[in-house]
Amino acid sequence: MNGREEREAKIYIKIEEWLKDKPKYYNEFYKSITNKTADTKMVYLRNVHRFIIYMGENYDFNINNKQWTKKVKPSMVGEYMNQLSGENTTKAAQFYSIKYFFKYLLVDDIIKYNPCDNIEAPRDNKEHEIVYLTTDEIKILEDNIKSLRYDFTKSLERRELVDRDYAIIMILIYLGLRISSLVELNIDDVDLDNNTIQITEKGGKSRKIVFPNRIRDIIINYLHYRERFVNINKIKSNALFFTHRGERITRKAVDDVLQMSTKGINKRITPHKLRSTCATAVYAATGDIYSTMDVLGHKNINNTRRYASISREKKIETMNALDDYLNKS
């Protein structure tokens, strides 16, 4: 079982547990969600559940029986959407979950029309600034991790977790992996002879990423400590990265590592911000949008274009060079 299959199997178990005390039509809706990942199915279920609870509390519907859905009007869906808080991207995700729910009811001939059809999904028209680490900030991050290594040299467990943390962060920065791809990595996905990592992308597609010798050295160093940790604690796990309990590392655990390691950096750094760091660095180093696209694994170049802008440091460097040139005596 590869990393993705292992993680999705755990999610499906959680879904089955979550559905146990829900009305029967919840399970019917769940089975209608096809061609979606386990994560997406869970999101759909939770989003629809929030909508159903709201309908029950505000319209006195008997939500234990799906017949209540016949009484839902577009205005009711609109009212629910209007009271939601948060970014429009989050609201849009909830809207599409609800629309998919009514699509299931329509196909099942429970309702005669989808009340979401004439409602416009929330749009995010804001231009989001790309947040990434500068080279100076990467140095701060590395120093933070190295200081932790020396602080905890007496603890084998902590020392190995620090080496784990360093490997995780540098892989994210150098290779621009999505967090889902990173947590799903197994040991046999790493080929040290050819400097490649096999990852699973969105849609379950696999591809190999080449890494430089520096990352090879970091991985080798981590694997040395990982092996000792596994042997001492008798851990049985094929995961490349795991928690101190021997379980496959989670997204939250990686985020916690980042928050601890980015102290002194005045930015909220998430795993995706390290992907942005990789993208902006590749483009700054090569000036080639197609190379950047290849590293990120994008299928559409328009998804890459937003990274293809001159970084702030490069702009300052360019202006300083221009100033020096124009002010030559």
Tab-separated table of C-alpha atoms in Angstrom:
chain	number	residue	atom	x	y	z
A	1	MET	CA	0.000	0.000	0.000
A	2	ASN	CA	1.492	3.354	-1.038
A	3	GLY	CA	1.340	6.489	1.081
A	4	ARG	CA	-1.782	7.895	-0.553
A	5	GLU	CA	-3.684	4.611	-0.268
A	6	GLU	CA	-2.710	4.324	3.392
A	7	ARG	CA	-3.826	7.870	4.189
A	8	GLU	CA	-7.089	7.583	2.243
A	9	ALA	CA	-7.898	4.276	3.940
A	10	LYS	CA	-7.712	6.056	7.313
A	11	ILE	CA	-9.971	8.857	6.030
A	12	TYR	CA	-12.551	6.340	4.790
A	13	ILE	CA	-12.579	4.705	8.222
A	14	LYS	CA	-13.228	8.129	9.791
A	15	ILE	CA	-16.038	8.785	7.308
A	16	GLU	CA	-17.710	5.460	8.080
A	17	GLU	CA	-17.508	6.218	11.804
A	18	TRP	CA	-18.865	9.731	11.263
A	19	LEU	CA	-21.841	8.426	9.271
A	20	LYS	CA	-22.963	5.929	11.906
A	21	ASP	CA	-25.229	8.326	13.802
A	22	LYS	CA	-26.414	10.249	10.729
A	23	PRO	CA	-29.724	9.787	8.843
A	24	LYS	CA	-29.708	7.146	6.097
A	25	TYR	CA	-29.680	9.686	3.254
A	26	TYR	CA	-26.275	10.958	4.407
A	27	ASN	CA	-24.811	7.591	3.464
A	28	GLU	CA	-26.722	7.590	0.175
A	29	PHE	CA	-25.278	11.002	-0.651
A	30	TYR	CA	-21.801	9.813	0.295
A	31	LYS	CA	-22.064	6.872	-2.109
A	32	SER	CA	-23.132	9.247	-4.889
A	33	ILE	CA	-19.882	11.216	-4.627
A	34	THR	CA	-17.737	9.623	-7.315
A	35	ASN	CA	-14.410	10.552	-8.900
A	36	LYS	CA	-13.434	12.559	-5.812
A	37	THR	CA	-10.591	12.044	-3.353
A	38	ALA	CA	-11.220	10.900	0.199
A	39	ASP	CA	-10.392	14.403	1.443
A	40	THR	CA	-12.941	15.982	-0.915
A	41	LYS	CA	-15.631	13.507	0.093
A	42	MET	CA	-15.098	14.365	3.742
A	43	VAL	CA	-15.253	18.097	2.952
A	44	TYR	CA	-18.501	17.643	0.980
A	45	LEU	CA	-20.082	15.686	3.820
A	46	ARG	CA	-19.126	18.188	6.495
A	47	ASN	CA	-20.193	21.194	4.392
A	48	VAL	CA	-23.560	19.630	3.611
A	49	HIS	CA	-24.006	18.628	7.257
A	50	ARG	CA	-23.594	22.269	8.338
A	51	PHE	CA	-26.177	23.318	5.747
A	52	ILE	CA	-28.645	20.626	6.880
A	53	ILE	CA	-28.303	21.623	10.541
A	54	TYR	CA	-28.947	25.262	9.599
A	55	MET	CA	-32.065	24.309	7.647
A	56	GLY	CA	-33.361	22.277	10.576
A	57	GLU	CA	-32.747	25.052	13.102
A	58	ASN	CA	-34.051	27.939	11.006
A	59	TYR	CA	-36.953	26.425	9.056
A	60	ASP	CA	-38.156	23.760	11.441
A	61	PHE	CA	-37.596	21.013	8.865
A	62	ASN	CA	-37.493	17.378	9.977
A	63	ILE	CA	-33.948	16.761	8.775
A	64	ASN	CA	-34.040	13.092	9.786
A	65	ASN	CA	-36.009	12.394	6.609
A	66	LYS	CA	-34.752	13.611	3.236
A	67	GLN	CA	-38.280	14.650	2.207
A	68	TRP	CA	-37.560	18.043	3.801
A	69	THR	CA	-35.357	18.872	0.817
A	70	LYS	CA	-38.463	19.232	-1.389
A	71	LYS	CA	-39.335	22.426	0.519
A	72	VAL	CA	-35.989	24.168	0.007
A	73	LYS	CA	-36.155	27.327	-2.097
A	74	PRO	CA	-33.283	29.228	-3.749
A	75	SER	CA	-33.861	32.089	-1.305
A	76	MET	CA	-33.170	29.724	1.607
A	77	VAL	CA	-29.869	28.639	0.097
A	78	GLY	CA	-29.033	32.293	-0.547
A	79	GLU	CA	-29.814	33.180	3.064
A	80	TYR	CA	-27.531	30.393	4.263
A	81	MET	CA	-24.710	31.586	2.014
A	82	ASN	CA	-25.120	35.206	3.144
A	83	GLN	CA	-24.660	34.338	6.798
A	84	LEU	CA	-21.408	32.470	6.187
A	85	SER	CA	-18.186	34.142	7.269
A	86	GLY	CA	-14.712	33.816	5.821
A	87	GLU	CA	-13.094	34.174	2.420
A	88	ASN	CA	-15.118	33.805	-0.764
A	89	THR	CA	-12.986	30.814	-1.766
A	90	THR	CA	-14.145	28.996	1.382
A	91	LYS	CA	-17.760	30.034	0.790
A	92	ALA	CA	-17.550	28.814	-2.811
A	93	ALA	CA	-16.347	25.394	-1.625
A	94	GLN	CA	-19.370	25.162	0.666
A	95	PHE	CA	-21.718	26.273	-2.098
A	96	TYR	CA	-20.485	23.627	-4.535
A	97	SER	CA	-20.852	20.959	-1.831
A	98	ILE	CA	-24.498	21.958	-1.329
A	99	LYS	CA	-25.107	22.069	-5.080
A	100	TYR	CA	-23.668	18.554	-5.408
A	101	PHE	CA	-25.994	17.414	-2.611
A	102	PHE	CA	-29.060	18.681	-4.484
A	103	LYS	CA	-27.723	17.140	-7.682
A	104	TYR	CA	-27.778	13.759	-5.924
A	105	LEU	CA	-31.383	14.379	-4.806
A	106	LEU	CA	-32.363	15.396	-8.334
A	107	VAL	CA	-30.853	12.278	-9.901
A	108	ASP	CA	-32.539	10.185	-7.200
A	109	ASP	CA	-35.860	11.815	-8.169
A	110	ILE	CA	-36.428	13.233	-4.681
A	111	ILE	CA	-36.625	16.831	-5.915
A	112	LYS	CA	-37.738	18.295	-9.239
A	113	TYR	CA	-35.143	21.064	-9.572
A	114	ASN	CA	-31.837	22.091	-8.034
A	115	PRO	CA	-32.351	25.266	-5.943
A	116	CYS	CA	-28.673	26.151	-6.455
A	117	ASP	CA	-28.922	26.366	-10.258
A	118	ASN	CA	-29.827	30.046	-10.355
A	119	ILE	CA	-27.528	31.128	-7.547
A	120	GLU	CA	-24.125	32.555	-8.433
A	121	ALA	CA	-21.247	31.010	-6.573
A	122	PRO	CA	-19.120	33.402	-4.464
A	123	ARG	CA	-16.159	34.702	-6.425
A	124	ASP	CA	-12.765	35.717	-5.188
A	125	ASN	CA	-11.830	38.782	-7.219
A	126	LYS	CA	-8.969	39.856	-4.988
A	127	GLU	CA	-5.403	39.654	-6.222
A	128	HIS	CA	-3.587	37.692	-3.575
A	129	GLU	CA	0.000	38.615	-2.869
A	130	ILE	CA	2.319	35.651	-3.213
A	131	VAL	CA	4.000	35.050	0.134
A	132	TYR	CA	7.373	33.331	0.035
A	133	LEU	CA	10.637	33.188	1.946
A	134	THR	CA	13.582	35.304	0.864
A	135	THR	CA	17.084	33.833	0.927
A	136	ASP	CA	17.772	35.690	4.200
A	137	GLU	CA	14.601	34.267	5.740
A	138	ILE	CA	15.529	30.748	4.642
A	139	LYS	CA	18.830	31.233	6.481
A	140	ILE	CA	16.931	32.269	9.639
A	141	LEU	CA	14.747	29.174	9.315
A	142	GLU	CA	17.783	26.894	8.955
A	143	ASP	CA	19.482	28.522	11.954
A	144	ASN	CA	16.341	28.016	14.045
A	145	ILE	CA	16.329	24.296	13.285
A	146	LYS	CA	20.064	23.875	13.863
A	147	SER	CA	19.795	25.590	17.253
A	148	LEU	CA	17.128	23.067	18.229
A	149	ARG	CA	19.472	20.223	17.322
A	150	TYR	CA	22.109	21.476	19.738
A	151	ASP	CA	19.574	22.225	22.454
A	152	PHE	CA	18.348	18.639	22.431
A	153	THR	CA	21.487	16.591	21.796
A	154	LYS	CA	20.884	14.596	24.984
A	155	SER	CA	17.560	13.374	23.680
A	156	LEU	CA	17.917	10.872	20.830
A	157	GLU	CA	14.202	11.159	20.060
A	158	ARG	CA	14.248	14.956	19.865
A	159	ARG	CA	17.468	14.971	17.868
A	160	GLU	CA	16.015	12.682	15.252
A	161	LEU	CA	12.841	14.727	15.058
A	162	VAL	CA	14.959	17.819	14.411
A	163	ASP	CA	16.716	16.029	11.547
A	164	ARG	CA	13.285	14.983	10.320
A	165	ASP	CA	12.039	18.572	10.513
A	166	TYR	CA	15.053	19.865	8.600
A	167	ALA	CA	14.601	17.269	5.850
A	168	ILE	CA	10.885	18.052	5.551
A	169	ILE	CA	11.398	21.796	5.256
A	170	MET	CA	14.294	21.648	2.797
A	171	ILE	CA	12.439	19.145	0.582
A	172	LEU	CA	9.421	21.463	0.515
A	173	ILE	CA	11.598	24.470	-0.343
A	174	TYR	CA	13.752	22.767	-2.984
A	175	LEU	CA	11.139	20.570	-4.624
A	176	GLY	CA	7.949	22.574	-4.117
A	177	LEU	CA	5.886	19.543	-3.121
A	178	ARG	CA	2.271	19.875	-2.142
A	179	ILE	CA	1.789	18.930	1.490
A	180	SER	CA	-0.378	15.957	0.482
A	181	SER	CA	2.467	14.566	-1.636
A	182	LEU	CA	5.003	15.016	1.152
A	183	VAL	CA	3.047	13.268	3.922
A	184	GLU	CA	2.342	10.341	1.593
A	185	LEU	CA	6.015	9.635	0.820
A	186	ASN	CA	7.375	6.168	1.609
A	187	ILE	CA	11.028	5.203	1.935
A	188	ASP	CA	10.958	3.285	-1.344
A	189	ASP	CA	9.760	6.433	-3.147
A	190	VAL	CA	13.271	7.827	-2.692
A	191	ASP	CA	15.947	6.742	-5.167
A	192	LEU	CA	19.314	7.899	-3.848
A	193	ASP	CA	21.184	6.324	-6.765
A	194	ASN	CA	19.415	8.546	-9.285
A	195	ASN	CA	18.540	11.500	-7.017
A	196	THR	CA	14.800	11.202	-7.614
A	197	ILE	CA	11.625	11.092	-5.537
A	198	GLN	CA	8.447	9.471	-6.807
A	199	ILE	CA	5.415	11.491	-5.741
A	200	THR	CA	1.665	11.159	-6.190
A	201	GLU	CA	-0.029	14.306	-7.474
A	202	LYS	CA	-3.645	15.447	-7.644
A	203	GLY	CA	-5.831	12.884	-9.348
A	204	GLY	CA	-3.558	10.056	-8.226
A	205	LYS	CA	-0.991	10.601	-11.010
A	206	SER	CA	2.628	9.778	-10.229
A	207	ARG	CA	5.757	11.566	-11.384
A	208	LYS	CA	9.448	11.598	-10.523
A	209	ILE	CA	11.221	14.702	-9.302
A	210	VAL	CA	14.978	15.113	-9.543
A	211	PHE	CA	16.683	16.599	-6.491
A	212	PRO	CA	20.152	18.176	-6.117
A	213	ASN	CA	23.027	16.674	-4.154
A	214	ARG	CA	22.367	18.929	-1.171
A	215	ILE	CA	18.927	17.369	-0.703
A	216	ARG	CA	20.480	13.930	-1.183
A	217	ASP	CA	22.884	14.641	1.696
A	218	ILE	CA	20.057	15.920	3.906
A	219	ILE	CA	17.953	12.819	3.207
A	220	ILE	CA	20.875	10.467	3.866
A	221	ASN	CA	21.583	12.207	7.177
A	222	TYR	CA	17.931	11.966	8.179
A	223	LEU	CA	17.684	8.291	7.197
A	224	HIS	CA	20.691	7.513	9.401
A	225	TYR	CA	18.920	8.875	12.467
A	226	ARG	CA	15.562	7.510	11.337
A	227	GLU	CA	16.942	3.979	11.249
A	228	ARG	CA	18.256	4.248	14.807
A	229	PHE	CA	14.976	5.712	16.017
A	230	VAL	CA	12.961	2.955	14.332
A	231	ASN	CA	15.158	0.217	15.799
A	232	ILE	CA	15.156	1.636	19.323
A	233	ASN	CA	11.403	2.171	19.391
A	234	LYS	CA	10.543	-0.925	17.309
A	235	ILE	CA	8.458	1.119	14.892
A	236	LYS	CA	6.937	-0.607	11.885
A	237	SER	CA	6.287	2.044	9.286
A	238	ASN	CA	7.193	2.414	5.632
A	239	ALA	CA	6.484	6.147	5.791
A	240	LEU	CA	9.442	8.372	5.025
A	241	PHE	CA	8.372	10.800	7.736
A	242	PHE	CA	6.528	9.886	10.890
A	243	THR	CA	5.682	11.228	14.326
A	244	HIS	CA	7.441	10.234	17.541
A	245	ARG	CA	4.681	7.629	17.949
A	246	GLY	CA	5.700	5.942	14.716
A	247	GLU	CA	2.617	7.046	12.804
A	248	ARG	CA	2.723	8.641	9.350
A	249	ILE	CA	3.245	12.360	9.733
A	250	THR	CA	0.156	14.537	9.303
A	251	ARG	CA	-0.413	17.910	7.654
A	252	LYS	CA	-0.980	19.491	11.053
A	253	ALA	CA	2.306	18.104	12.353
A	254	VAL	CA	4.159	19.661	9.403
A	255	ASP	CA	2.402	22.973	10.004
A	256	ASP	CA	3.415	22.821	13.676
A	257	VAL	CA	7.022	22.220	12.635
A	258	LEU	CA	6.896	25.310	10.427
A	259	GLN	CA	5.478	27.541	13.150
A	260	MET	CA	8.257	26.455	15.503
A	261	SER	CA	10.973	26.881	12.863
A	262	THR	CA	9.929	30.274	11.472
A	263	LYS	CA	10.180	32.271	14.688
A	264	GLY	CA	11.714	35.656	13.901
A	265	ILE	CA	10.219	35.689	10.406
A	266	ASN	CA	7.371	38.179	10.185
A	267	LYS	CA	5.223	36.032	7.891
A	268	ARG	CA	2.650	33.296	8.437
A	269	ILE	CA	4.460	30.457	6.678
A	270	THR	CA	2.478	27.371	5.682
A	271	PRO	CA	3.602	24.368	3.611
A	272	HIS	CA	2.054	26.013	0.540
A	273	LYS	CA	4.165	29.140	1.161
A	274	LEU	CA	7.241	26.914	0.840
A	275	ARG	CA	5.866	25.762	-2.522
A	276	SER	CA	5.613	29.447	-3.459
A	277	THR	CA	9.194	29.895	-2.253
A	278	CYS	CA	10.346	27.114	-4.557
A	279	ALA	CA	8.398	28.538	-7.506
A	280	THR	CA	9.704	32.097	-7.153
A	281	ALA	CA	13.245	30.817	-6.603
A	282	VAL	CA	13.171	28.609	-9.711
A	283	TYR	CA	11.916	31.471	-11.851
A	284	ALA	CA	14.415	33.934	-10.347
A	285	ALA	CA	17.260	31.475	-11.017
A	286	THR	CA	16.244	30.473	-14.554
A	287	GLY	CA	13.913	33.133	-15.901
A	288	ASP	CA	12.138	30.196	-17.539
A	289	ILE	CA	8.426	29.859	-16.870
A	290	TYR	CA	8.365	26.391	-18.445
A	291	SER	CA	11.044	25.114	-16.069
A	292	THR	CA	9.023	26.546	-13.189
A	293	MET	CA	5.891	24.879	-14.549
A	294	ASP	CA	7.703	21.531	-14.762
A	295	VAL	CA	9.044	21.715	-11.200
A	296	LEU	CA	5.578	22.495	-9.811
A	297	GLY	CA	3.901	19.836	-11.934
A	298	HIS	CA	1.352	22.287	-13.327
A	299	LYS	CA	-0.720	21.190	-16.303
A	300	ASN	CA	-1.812	24.723	-17.213
A	301	ILE	CA	0.822	27.419	-17.625
A	302	ASN	CA	-1.643	30.049	-16.407
A	303	ASN	CA	-1.336	28.513	-12.948
A	304	THR	CA	2.402	29.194	-13.098
A	305	ARG	CA	2.349	32.745	-14.439
A	306	ARG	CA	1.640	34.326	-11.072
A	307	TYR	CA	5.010	33.095	-9.849
A	308	ALA	CA	6.781	34.463	-12.917
A	309	SER	CA	7.333	37.948	-11.562
A	310	ILE	CA	10.518	39.607	-10.442
A	311	SER	CA	11.034	39.193	-6.718
A	312	ARG	CA	11.322	42.237	-4.470
A	313	GLU	CA	15.040	41.655	-3.997
A	314	LYS	CA	15.532	41.472	-7.768
A	315	LYS	CA	13.559	44.687	-8.274
A	316	ILE	CA	15.762	46.502	-5.742
A	317	GLU	CA	18.872	45.070	-7.379
A	318	THR	CA	17.679	46.188	-10.807
A	319	MET	CA	16.836	49.718	-9.632
A	320	ASN	CA	20.178	50.061	-7.855
A	321	ALA	CA	21.992	48.938	-11.010
A	322	LEU	CA	19.968	51.427	-13.056
A	323	ASP	CA	20.759	54.201	-10.565
A	324	ASP	CA	24.490	53.403	-10.697
A	325	TYR	CA	24.429	53.394	-14.500
A	326	LEU	CA	22.524	56.660	-14.890
A	327	ASN	CA	24.634	58.467	-12.320
A	328	LYS	CA	28.011	57.590	-13.796
A	329	SER	CA	30.087	60.709	-14.206
